[in-house]
mmCIF file with all atom_site columns, C-alpha atoms in Angstrom:
data_model
loop_
_atom_site.group_PDB
_atom_site.id
_atom_site.type_symbol
_atom_site.label_atom_id
_atom_site.label_alt_id
_atom_site.label_comp_id
_atom_site.label_asym_id
_atom_site.label_entity_id
_atom_site.label_seq_id
_atom_site.pdbx_PDB_ins_code
_atom_site.Cartn_x
_atom_site.Cartn_y
_atom_site.Cartn_z
_atom_site.occupancy
_atom_site.B_iso_or_equiv
_atom_site.pdbx_formal_charge
_atom_site.auth_seq_id
_atom_site.auth_comp_id
_atom_site.auth_asym_id
_atom_site.auth_atom_id
_atom_site.pdbx_PDB_model_num
ATOM 1   C CA . LEU A 1 1   ? 0.016   0.018  0.041   1.00 0.00 ? 1   LEU A CA 1
ATOM 2   C CA . TYR A 1 2   ? 1.593   3.254  -1.266  1.00 0.00 ? 2   TYR A CA 1
ATOM 3   C CA . ILE A 1 3   ? 0.411   6.318  0.659   1.00 0.00 ? 3   ILE A CA 1
ATOM 4   C CA . ALA A 1 4   ? 0.723   10.023 -0.335  1.00 0.00 ? 4   ALA A CA 1
ATOM 5   C CA . ALA A 1 5   ? -1.471  13.169 -0.321  1.00 0.00 ? 5   ALA A CA 1
ATOM 6   C CA . HIS A 1 6   ? -2.599  13.933 -3.865  1.00 0.00 ? 6   HIS A CA 1
ATOM 7   C CA . PRO A 1 7   ? -3.288  12.610 -7.397  1.00 0.00 ? 7   PRO A CA 1
ATOM 8   C CA . ASP A 1 8   ? 0.117   12.483 -9.119  1.00 0.00 ? 8   ASP A CA 1
ATOM 9   C CA . ASP A 1 9   ? 2.133   12.197 -5.884  1.00 0.00 ? 9   ASP A CA 1
ATOM 10  C CA . GLU A 1 10  ? 2.389   8.457  -6.307  1.00 0.00 ? 10  GLU A CA 1
ATOM 11  C CA . ASN A 1 11  ? 5.468   6.862  -7.804  1.00 0.00 ? 11  ASN A CA 1
ATOM 12  C CA . THR A 1 12  ? 3.790   5.011  -10.753 1.00 0.00 ? 12  THR A CA 1
ATOM 13  C CA . ALA A 1 13  ? 7.030   3.110  -11.542 1.00 0.00 ? 13  ALA A CA 1
ATOM 14  C CA . VAL A 1 14  ? 7.011   1.430  -8.133  1.00 0.00 ? 14  VAL A CA 1
ATOM 15  C CA . LEU A 1 15  ? 3.324   0.671  -8.540  1.00 0.00 ? 15  LEU A CA 1
ATOM 16  C CA . ALA A 1 16  ? 3.898   -0.834 -12.022 1.00 0.00 ? 16  ALA A CA 1
ATOM 17  C CA . TYR A 1 17  ? 6.895   -2.798 -10.885 1.00 0.00 ? 17  TYR A CA 1
ATOM 18  C CA . CYS A 1 18  ? 5.256   -4.188 -7.802  1.00 0.00 ? 18  CYS A CA 1
ATOM 19  C CA . ALA A 1 19  ? 2.049   -5.036 -9.661  1.00 0.00 ? 19  ALA A CA 1
ATOM 20  C CA . ASN A 1 20  ? 3.482   -6.513 -12.864 1.00 0.00 ? 20  ASN A CA 1
ATOM 21  C CA . LYS A 1 21  ? 7.013   -7.766 -12.016 1.00 0.00 ? 21  LYS A CA 1
ATOM 22  C CA . LEU A 1 22  ? 6.531   -8.893 -8.434  1.00 0.00 ? 22  LEU A CA 1
ATOM 23  C CA . HIS A 1 23  ? 2.819   -9.737 -8.889  1.00 0.00 ? 23  HIS A CA 1
ATOM 24  C CA . PHE A 1 24  ? 1.991   -8.184 -5.551  1.00 0.00 ? 24  PHE A CA 1
ATOM 25  C CA . ALA A 1 25  ? -1.431  -6.966 -4.686  1.00 0.00 ? 25  ALA A CA 1
ATOM 26  C CA . THR A 1 26  ? -0.702  -3.192 -4.978  1.00 0.00 ? 26  THR A CA 1
ATOM 27  C CA . ALA A 1 27  ? -2.672  -0.116 -4.289  1.00 0.00 ? 27  ALA A CA 1
ATOM 28  C CA . TYR A 1 28  ? -2.249  3.636  -3.988  1.00 0.00 ? 28  TYR A CA 1
ATOM 29  C CA . LEU A 1 29  ? -4.021  5.514  -1.121  1.00 0.00 ? 29  LEU A CA 1
ATOM 30  C CA . SER A 1 30  ? -4.353  9.205  -2.030  1.00 0.00 ? 30  SER A CA 1
ATOM 31  C CA . LEU A 1 31  ? -5.520  11.197 0.972   1.00 0.00 ? 31  LEU A CA 1
ATOM 32  C CA . THR A 1 32  ? -7.166  13.751 -1.247  1.00 0.00 ? 32  THR A CA 1
ATOM 33  C CA . ARG A 1 33  ? -8.783  13.848 -4.633  1.00 0.00 ? 33  ARG A CA 1
ATOM 34  C CA . GLY A 1 34  ? -6.699  16.876 -5.717  1.00 0.00 ? 34  GLY A CA 1
ATOM 35  C CA . ASP A 1 35  ? -9.517  19.425 -5.374  1.00 0.00 ? 35  ASP A CA 1
ATOM 36  C CA . GLY A 1 36  ? -7.059  22.286 -4.578  1.00 0.00 ? 36  GLY A CA 1
ATOM 37  C CA . GLY A 1 37  ? -4.856  21.743 -7.582  1.00 0.00 ? 37  GLY A CA 1
ATOM 38  C CA . GLN A 1 38  ? -4.379  23.920 -10.602 1.00 0.00 ? 38  GLN A CA 1
ATOM 39  C CA . ASN A 1 39  ? -6.243  23.597 -13.941 1.00 0.00 ? 39  ASN A CA 1
ATOM 40  C CA . ILE A 1 40  ? -4.801  25.148 -17.136 1.00 0.00 ? 40  ILE A CA 1
ATOM 41  C CA . ILE A 1 41  ? -6.941  23.177 -19.580 1.00 0.00 ? 41  ILE A CA 1
ATOM 42  C CA . GLY A 1 42  ? -10.415 23.854 -18.280 1.00 0.00 ? 42  GLY A CA 1
ATOM 43  C CA . ASN A 1 43  ? -12.575 25.995 -15.972 1.00 0.00 ? 43  ASN A CA 1
ATOM 44  C CA . GLU A 1 44  ? -13.120 23.263 -13.356 1.00 0.00 ? 44  GLU A CA 1
ATOM 45  C CA . GLN A 1 45  ? -11.980 24.105 -9.823  1.00 0.00 ? 45  GLN A CA 1
ATOM 46  C CA . SER A 1 46  ? -12.527 22.839 -6.373  1.00 0.00 ? 46  SER A CA 1
ATOM 47  C CA . THR A 1 47  ? -14.782 19.738 -6.124  1.00 0.00 ? 47  THR A CA 1
ATOM 48  C CA . ASP A 1 48  ? -15.302 19.687 -9.939  1.00 0.00 ? 48  ASP A CA 1
ATOM 49  C CA . LEU A 1 49  ? -11.595 19.406 -10.355 1.00 0.00 ? 49  LEU A CA 1
ATOM 50  C CA . GLY A 1 50  ? -11.490 16.708 -7.636  1.00 0.00 ? 50  GLY A CA 1
ATOM 51  C CA . ILE A 1 51  ? -13.999 14.691 -9.698  1.00 0.00 ? 51  ILE A CA 1
ATOM 52  C CA . ILE A 1 52  ? -11.725 14.893 -12.787 1.00 0.00 ? 52  ILE A CA 1
ATOM 53  C CA . ARG A 1 53  ? -8.629  14.076 -10.868 1.00 0.00 ? 53  ARG A CA 1
ATOM 54  C CA . THR A 1 54  ? -10.319 11.057 -9.277  1.00 0.00 ? 54  THR A CA 1
ATOM 55  C CA . GLN A 1 55  ? -11.128 9.751  -12.782 1.00 0.00 ? 55  GLN A CA 1
ATOM 56  C CA . GLU A 1 56  ? -7.469  10.399 -13.788 1.00 0.00 ? 56  GLU A CA 1
ATOM 57  C CA . LEU A 1 57  ? -6.214  8.307  -10.954 1.00 0.00 ? 57  LEU A CA 1
ATOM 58  C CA . LEU A 1 58  ? -8.637  5.460  -11.796 1.00 0.00 ? 58  LEU A CA 1
ATOM 59  C CA . ALA A 1 59  ? -7.487  5.535  -15.393 1.00 0.00 ? 59  ALA A CA 1
ATOM 60  C CA . ALA A 1 60  ? -3.854  5.448  -14.317 1.00 0.00 ? 60  ALA A CA 1
ATOM 61  C CA . ARG A 1 61  ? -4.425  2.380  -12.130 1.00 0.00 ? 61  ARG A CA 1
ATOM 62  C CA . LYS A 1 62  ? -5.966  0.578  -15.126 1.00 0.00 ? 62  LYS A CA 1
ATOM 63  C CA . ILE A 1 63  ? -2.567  0.927  -16.813 1.00 0.00 ? 63  ILE A CA 1
ATOM 64  C CA . ASP A 1 64  ? -0.118  0.183  -13.952 1.00 0.00 ? 64  ASP A CA 1
ATOM 65  C CA . GLY A 1 65  ? -2.199  -2.551 -12.431 1.00 0.00 ? 65  GLY A CA 1
ATOM 66  C CA . ALA A 1 66  ? -2.634  -1.139 -8.986  1.00 0.00 ? 66  ALA A CA 1
ATOM 67  C CA . ARG A 1 67  ? -5.840  -0.442 -7.065  1.00 0.00 ? 67  ARG A CA 1
ATOM 68  C CA . GLN A 1 68  ? -6.942  3.010  -5.940  1.00 0.00 ? 68  GLN A CA 1
ATOM 69  C CA . PHE A 1 69  ? -8.155  4.208  -2.514  1.00 0.00 ? 69  PHE A CA 1
ATOM 70  C CA . PHE A 1 70  ? -9.039  7.588  -1.063  1.00 0.00 ? 70  PHE A CA 1
ATOM 71  C CA . THR A 1 71  ? -9.733  9.262  2.376   1.00 0.00 ? 71  THR A CA 1
ATOM 72  C CA . ARG A 1 72  ? -12.229 12.022 3.098   1.00 0.00 ? 72  ARG A CA 1
ATOM 73  C CA . ALA A 1 73  ? -9.439  14.708 3.283   1.00 0.00 ? 73  ALA A CA 1
ATOM 74  C CA . TYR A 1 74  ? -10.076 17.808 1.273   1.00 0.00 ? 74  TYR A CA 1
ATOM 75  C CA . ASP A 1 75  ? -7.280  19.319 -0.761  1.00 0.00 ? 75  ASP A CA 1
ATOM 76  C CA . PHE A 1 76  ? -7.492  23.003 0.156   1.00 0.00 ? 76  PHE A CA 1
ATOM 77  C CA . GLY A 1 77  ? -4.330  23.992 -1.756  1.00 0.00 ? 77  GLY A CA 1
ATOM 78  C CA . TYR A 1 78  ? -0.831  24.645 -0.656  1.00 0.00 ? 78  TYR A CA 1
ATOM 79  C CA . SER A 1 79  ? -0.189  24.200 3.106   1.00 0.00 ? 79  SER A CA 1
ATOM 80  C CA . LYS A 1 80  ? 2.985   25.404 4.786   1.00 0.00 ? 80  LYS A CA 1
ATOM 81  C CA . SER A 1 81  ? 3.100   22.674 7.469   1.00 0.00 ? 81  SER A CA 1
ATOM 82  C CA . PRO A 1 82  ? 1.402   19.619 8.751   1.00 0.00 ? 82  PRO A CA 1
ATOM 83  C CA . ASP A 1 83  ? 0.259   21.524 11.749  1.00 0.00 ? 83  ASP A CA 1
ATOM 84  C CA . GLU A 1 84  ? -1.574  23.972 9.448   1.00 0.00 ? 84  GLU A CA 1
ATOM 85  C CA . THR A 1 85  ? -2.987  20.994 7.550   1.00 0.00 ? 85  THR A CA 1
ATOM 86  C CA . PHE A 1 86  ? -4.413  19.425 10.627  1.00 0.00 ? 86  PHE A CA 1
ATOM 87  C CA . THR A 1 87  ? -6.272  22.652 11.478  1.00 0.00 ? 87  THR A CA 1
ATOM 88  C CA . LYS A 1 88  ? -8.150  22.181 8.228   1.00 0.00 ? 88  LYS A CA 1
ATOM 89  C CA . TRP A 1 89  ? -8.486  18.403 8.369   1.00 0.00 ? 89  TRP A CA 1
ATOM 90  C CA . ASN A 1 90  ? -10.007 16.522 11.228  1.00 0.00 ? 90  ASN A CA 1
ATOM 91  C CA . LYS A 1 91  ? -6.900  14.452 12.020  1.00 0.00 ? 91  LYS A CA 1
ATOM 92  C CA . GLN A 1 92  ? -8.671  11.660 13.830  1.00 0.00 ? 92  GLN A CA 1
ATOM 93  C CA . GLU A 1 93  ? -11.138 11.269 10.960  1.00 0.00 ? 93  GLU A CA 1
ATOM 94  C CA . ILE A 1 94  ? -8.430  11.003 8.333   1.00 0.00 ? 94  ILE A CA 1
ATOM 95  C CA . LEU A 1 95  ? -6.301  8.791  10.509  1.00 0.00 ? 95  LEU A CA 1
ATOM 96  C CA . ALA A 1 96  ? -9.351  6.461  10.778  1.00 0.00 ? 96  ALA A CA 1
ATOM 97  C CA . ASP A 1 97  ? -9.677  6.435  7.024   1.00 0.00 ? 97  ASP A CA 1
ATOM 98  C CA . VAL A 1 98  ? -5.971  5.380  6.685   1.00 0.00 ? 98  VAL A CA 1
ATOM 99  C CA . VAL A 1 99  ? -6.362  2.749  9.328   1.00 0.00 ? 99  VAL A CA 1
ATOM 100 C CA . TYR A 1 100 ? -9.533  1.507  7.550   1.00 0.00 ? 100 TYR A CA 1
ATOM 101 C CA . ALA A 1 101 ? -7.650  1.286  4.198   1.00 0.00 ? 101 ALA A CA 1
ATOM 102 C CA . ILE A 1 102 ? -4.890  -0.750 5.836   1.00 0.00 ? 102 ILE A CA 1
ATOM 103 C CA . ARG A 1 103 ? -7.388  -3.067 7.492   1.00 0.00 ? 103 ARG A CA 1
ATOM 104 C CA . LYS A 1 104 ? -9.365  -3.492 4.288   1.00 0.00 ? 104 LYS A CA 1
ATOM 105 C CA . PHE A 1 105 ? -6.455  -3.946 1.850   1.00 0.00 ? 105 PHE A CA 1
ATOM 106 C CA . GLN A 1 106 ? -4.337  -5.860 4.284   1.00 0.00 ? 106 GLN A CA 1
ATOM 107 C CA . PRO A 1 107 ? -0.834  -4.837 3.031   1.00 0.00 ? 107 PRO A CA 1
ATOM 108 C CA . ASP A 1 108 ? 2.301   -6.517 4.234   1.00 0.00 ? 108 ASP A CA 1
ATOM 109 C CA . VAL A 1 109 ? 4.351   -3.386 3.314   1.00 0.00 ? 109 VAL A CA 1
ATOM 110 C CA . VAL A 1 110 ? 3.319   0.264  3.618   1.00 0.00 ? 110 VAL A CA 1
ATOM 111 C CA . ILE A 1 111 ? 5.234   2.728  1.576   1.00 0.00 ? 111 ILE A CA 1
ATOM 112 C CA . THR A 1 112 ? 5.163   6.506  2.191   1.00 0.00 ? 112 THR A CA 1
ATOM 113 C CA . ARG A 1 113 ? 6.065   8.824  -0.660  1.00 0.00 ? 113 ARG A CA 1
ATOM 114 C CA . PHE A 1 114 ? 7.198   11.577 1.692   1.00 0.00 ? 114 PHE A CA 1
ATOM 115 C CA . PRO A 1 115 ? 9.181   11.624 4.923   1.00 0.00 ? 115 PRO A CA 1
ATOM 116 C CA . ALA A 1 116 ? 7.405   12.705 8.174   1.00 0.00 ? 116 ALA A CA 1
ATOM 117 C CA . THR A 1 117 ? 10.250  15.159 8.848   1.00 0.00 ? 117 THR A CA 1
ATOM 118 C CA . GLY A 1 118 ? 9.125   17.851 6.347   1.00 0.00 ? 118 GLY A CA 1
ATOM 119 C CA . GLU A 1 119 ? 11.433  17.573 3.345   1.00 0.00 ? 119 GLU A CA 1
ATOM 120 C CA . GLY A 1 120 ? 8.385   17.019 1.123   1.00 0.00 ? 120 GLY A CA 1
ATOM 121 C CA . GLY A 1 121 ? 7.733   20.733 1.444   1.00 0.00 ? 121 GLY A CA 1
ATOM 122 C CA . HIS A 1 122 ? 3.921   20.732 1.185   1.00 0.00 ? 122 HIS A CA 1
ATOM 123 C CA . GLY A 1 123 ? 2.115   20.348 4.539   1.00 0.00 ? 123 GLY A CA 1
ATOM 124 C CA . HIS A 1 124 ? -0.276  17.802 2.974   1.00 0.00 ? 124 HIS A CA 1
ATOM 125 C CA . HIS A 1 125 ? 2.834   15.767 1.935   1.00 0.00 ? 125 HIS A CA 1
ATOM 126 C CA . THR A 1 126 ? 4.268   15.625 5.460   1.00 0.00 ? 126 THR A CA 1
ATOM 127 C CA . ALA A 1 127 ? 0.844   15.061 6.947   1.00 0.00 ? 127 ALA A CA 1
ATOM 128 C CA . SER A 1 128 ? 0.346   11.982 4.746   1.00 0.00 ? 128 SER A CA 1
ATOM 129 C CA . ALA A 1 129 ? 3.537   10.452 6.093   1.00 0.00 ? 129 ALA A CA 1
ATOM 130 C CA . ILE A 1 130 ? 2.619   11.235 9.676   1.00 0.00 ? 130 ILE A CA 1
ATOM 131 C CA . LEU A 1 131 ? -0.788  9.585  9.331   1.00 0.00 ? 131 LEU A CA 1
ATOM 132 C CA . ALA A 1 132 ? 0.717   6.604  7.510   1.00 0.00 ? 132 ALA A CA 1
ATOM 133 C CA . GLU A 1 133 ? 3.161   6.031  10.370  1.00 0.00 ? 133 GLU A CA 1
ATOM 134 C CA . GLU A 1 134 ? 0.485   6.398  13.064  1.00 0.00 ? 134 GLU A CA 1
ATOM 135 C CA . ALA A 1 135 ? -1.907  4.137  11.116  1.00 0.00 ? 135 ALA A CA 1
ATOM 136 C CA . PHE A 1 136 ? 0.761   1.520  10.687  1.00 0.00 ? 136 PHE A CA 1
ATOM 137 C CA . ASP A 1 137 ? 0.935   1.174  14.426  1.00 0.00 ? 137 ASP A CA 1
ATOM 138 C CA . LEU A 1 138 ? -2.846  1.505  15.095  1.00 0.00 ? 138 LEU A CA 1
ATOM 139 C CA . ALA A 1 139 ? -4.292  -0.855 12.470  1.00 0.00 ? 139 ALA A CA 1
ATOM 140 C CA . GLY A 1 140 ? -3.475  -3.919 14.439  1.00 0.00 ? 140 GLY A CA 1
ATOM 141 C CA . ARG A 1 141 ? -4.976  -2.780 17.729  1.00 0.00 ? 141 ARG A CA 1
ATOM 142 C CA . ARG A 1 142 ? -8.369  -4.003 18.778  1.00 0.00 ? 142 ARG A CA 1
ATOM 143 C CA . ASP A 1 143 ? -9.174  -0.926 20.969  1.00 0.00 ? 143 ASP A CA 1
ATOM 144 C CA . VAL A 1 144 ? -8.793  1.674  18.118  1.00 0.00 ? 144 VAL A CA 1
ATOM 145 C CA . PHE A 1 145 ? -11.632 2.662  15.653  1.00 0.00 ? 145 PHE A CA 1
ATOM 146 C CA . THR A 1 146 ? -13.680 -0.272 16.873  1.00 0.00 ? 146 THR A CA 1
ATOM 147 C CA . GLU A 1 147 ? -16.686 0.856  14.858  1.00 0.00 ? 147 GLU A CA 1
ATOM 148 C CA . GLN A 1 148 ? -14.816 -0.387 11.762  1.00 0.00 ? 148 GLN A CA 1
ATOM 149 C CA . PHE A 1 149 ? -15.093 -3.981 12.936  1.00 0.00 ? 149 PHE A CA 1
ATOM 150 C CA . ASN A 1 150 ? -18.564 -4.264 11.281  1.00 0.00 ? 150 ASN A CA 1
ATOM 151 C CA . GLU A 1 151 ? -16.732 -4.301 8.006   1.00 0.00 ? 151 GLU A CA 1
ATOM 152 C CA . VAL A 1 152 ? -12.975 -5.049 8.632   1.00 0.00 ? 152 VAL A CA 1
ATOM 153 C CA . GLY A 1 153 ? -10.804 -6.786 11.223  1.00 0.00 ? 153 GLY A CA 1
ATOM 154 C CA . VAL A 1 154 ? -7.435  -5.732 12.689  1.00 0.00 ? 154 VAL A CA 1
ATOM 155 C CA . TRP A 1 155 ? -4.401  -5.996 10.503  1.00 0.00 ? 155 TRP A CA 1
ATOM 156 C CA . SER A 1 156 ? -0.718  -5.465 11.229  1.00 0.00 ? 156 SER A CA 1
ATOM 157 C CA . PRO A 1 157 ? 1.520   -4.711 8.334   1.00 0.00 ? 157 PRO A CA 1
ATOM 158 C CA . GLN A 1 158 ? 5.036   -6.105 8.593   1.00 0.00 ? 158 GLN A CA 1
ATOM 159 C CA . ARG A 1 159 ? 7.092   -3.225 7.341   1.00 0.00 ? 159 ARG A CA 1
ATOM 160 C CA . LEU A 1 160 ? 6.886   0.564  6.787   1.00 0.00 ? 160 LEU A CA 1
ATOM 161 C CA . VAL A 1 161 ? 9.294   2.035  4.392   1.00 0.00 ? 161 VAL A CA 1
ATOM 162 C CA . TRP A 1 162 ? 9.897   5.472  2.770   1.00 0.00 ? 162 TRP A CA 1
ATOM 163 C CA . ASN A 1 163 ? 10.318  5.783  -0.991  1.00 0.00 ? 163 ASN A CA 1
ATOM 164 C CA . ALA A 1 164 ? 13.431  8.016  -0.499  1.00 0.00 ? 164 ALA A CA 1
ATOM 165 C CA . TRP A 1 165 ? 15.032  10.297 -3.062  1.00 0.00 ? 165 TRP A CA 1
ATOM 166 C CA . ALA A 1 166 ? 18.715  11.303 -3.483  1.00 0.00 ? 166 ALA A CA 1
ATOM 167 C CA . PRO A 1 167 ? 18.842  14.966 -2.479  1.00 0.00 ? 167 PRO A CA 1
ATOM 168 C CA . VAL A 1 168 ? 17.271  14.236 1.008   1.00 0.00 ? 168 VAL A CA 1
ATOM 169 C CA . LEU A 1 169 ? 19.573  11.276 1.556   1.00 0.00 ? 169 LEU A CA 1
ATOM 170 C CA . LYS A 1 170 ? 22.580  13.433 0.650   1.00 0.00 ? 170 LYS A CA 1
ATOM 171 C CA . ASN A 1 171 ? 21.419  16.162 3.089   1.00 0.00 ? 171 ASN A CA 1
ATOM 172 C CA . ARG A 1 172 ? 21.065  13.515 5.768   1.00 0.00 ? 172 ARG A CA 1
ATOM 173 C CA . GLY A 1 173 ? 24.555  12.064 5.038   1.00 0.00 ? 173 GLY A CA 1
ATOM 174 C CA . ILE A 1 174 ? 23.018  8.641  4.174   1.00 0.00 ? 174 ILE A CA 1
ATOM 175 C CA . ASN A 1 175 ? 24.881  6.482  1.701   1.00 0.00 ? 175 ASN A CA 1
ATOM 176 C CA . PRO A 1 176 ? 22.239  5.045  -0.773  1.00 0.00 ? 176 PRO A CA 1
ATOM 177 C CA . ASP A 1 177 ? 24.320  1.942  -1.177  1.00 0.00 ? 177 ASP A CA 1
ATOM 178 C CA . THR A 1 178 ? 23.343  0.981  2.477   1.00 0.00 ? 178 THR A CA 1
ATOM 179 C CA . LEU A 1 179 ? 19.624  1.031  1.666   1.00 0.00 ? 179 LEU A CA 1
ATOM 180 C CA . LEU A 1 180 ? 17.133  -1.453 0.179   1.00 0.00 ? 180 LEU A CA 1
ATOM 181 C CA . THR A 1 181 ? 16.795  -0.814 -3.463  1.00 0.00 ? 181 THR A CA 1
ATOM 182 C CA . LEU A 1 182 ? 14.535  -2.015 -6.386  1.00 0.00 ? 182 LEU A CA 1
ATOM 183 C CA . ASP A 1 183 ? 15.524  -1.941 -10.043 1.00 0.00 ? 183 ASP A CA 1
ATOM 184 C CA . ILE A 1 184 ? 12.247  -0.611 -11.295 1.00 0.00 ? 184 ILE A CA 1
ATOM 185 C CA . GLY A 1 185 ? 13.657  0.216  -14.688 1.00 0.00 ? 185 GLY A CA 1
ATOM 186 C CA . GLU A 1 186 ? 13.665  -3.456 -15.667 1.00 0.00 ? 186 GLU A CA 1
ATOM 187 C CA . TYR A 1 187 ? 12.334  -4.489 -19.130 1.00 0.00 ? 187 TYR A CA 1
ATOM 188 C CA . ASN A 1 188 ? 9.196   -6.652 -19.367 1.00 0.00 ? 188 ASN A CA 1
ATOM 189 C CA . PHE A 1 189 ? 9.450   -8.831 -22.425 1.00 0.00 ? 189 PHE A CA 1
ATOM 190 C CA . THR A 1 190 ? 5.723   -9.740 -22.183 1.00 0.00 ? 190 THR A CA 1
ATOM 191 C CA . TYR A 1 191 ? 4.653   -6.131 -22.423 1.00 0.00 ? 191 TYR A CA 1
ATOM 192 C CA . GLY A 1 192 ? 7.467   -5.147 -24.750 1.00 0.00 ? 192 GLY A CA 1
ATOM 193 C CA . MET A 1 193 ? 8.388   -2.189 -22.549 1.00 0.00 ? 193 MET A CA 1
ATOM 194 C CA . SER A 1 194 ? 10.137  -1.352 -19.285 1.00 0.00 ? 194 SER A CA 1
ATOM 195 C CA . TYR A 1 195 ? 8.279   -0.690 -16.005 1.00 0.00 ? 195 TYR A CA 1
ATOM 196 C CA . ASN A 1 196 ? 9.250   2.987  -16.410 1.00 0.00 ? 196 ASN A CA 1
ATOM 197 C CA . GLU A 1 197 ? 7.542   3.077  -19.756 1.00 0.00 ? 197 GLU A CA 1
ATOM 198 C CA . ILE A 1 198 ? 4.383   1.479  -18.243 1.00 0.00 ? 198 ILE A CA 1
ATOM 199 C CA . SER A 1 199 ? 4.658   4.084  -15.536 1.00 0.00 ? 199 SER A CA 1
ATOM 200 C CA . ALA A 1 200 ? 4.920   6.838  -18.119 1.00 0.00 ? 200 ALA A CA 1
ATOM 201 C CA . LEU A 1 201 ? 1.730   5.666  -19.827 1.00 0.00 ? 201 LEU A CA 1
ATOM 202 C CA . SER A 1 202 ? 0.069   5.470  -16.363 1.00 0.00 ? 202 SER A CA 1
ATOM 203 C CA . ARG A 1 203 ? 1.230   8.964  -15.472 1.00 0.00 ? 203 ARG A CA 1
ATOM 204 C CA . SER A 1 204 ? 0.028   10.375 -18.716 1.00 0.00 ? 204 SER A CA 1
ATOM 205 C CA . MET A 1 205 ? -3.507  9.904  -17.424 1.00 0.00 ? 205 MET A CA 1
ATOM 206 C CA . HIS A 1 206 ? -2.942  12.796 -15.035 1.00 0.00 ? 206 HIS A CA 1
#
């Protein structure tokens, strides 16, 4: 289960690789539907734009092979910090939605697109990582969000990882060679294209 804040935040190459090369049940949880984004090709804004971007994500998943989930979080545009974000979002409600997604999809691995320490810039980005980390710990508890047990049971993922990128690792003084890596640029002879090419077709739906 890959978790981030907006439509187009997801690493479609990772989704394509996990779904088609590794044959994992793979999904993207976008906290918002992109209601607060920009639109240079039409007049749609706010919830109308969110409807369009929802359909873009669903179309992208048909190509890269992953499933798509959402929470009730509203994209209100750029946010400077997760603290500001949580003044606009009801944190407990959105946390409940993330826990529900984990309990429903039952992933062994949860991947965050952004770190919880703020390098993602946008407050929604950092908030998505904070919520993912908290939900990772809470989804397996029987005393949390018990109203969900009418539909789902507890689930404890085995691993939480961050889909890191080079500049942040460099700033932290971390050697990338010491980290777990995936060669997501591999070529798939059945499809006649690499997973990055599948990813590009998926991303072109945005």
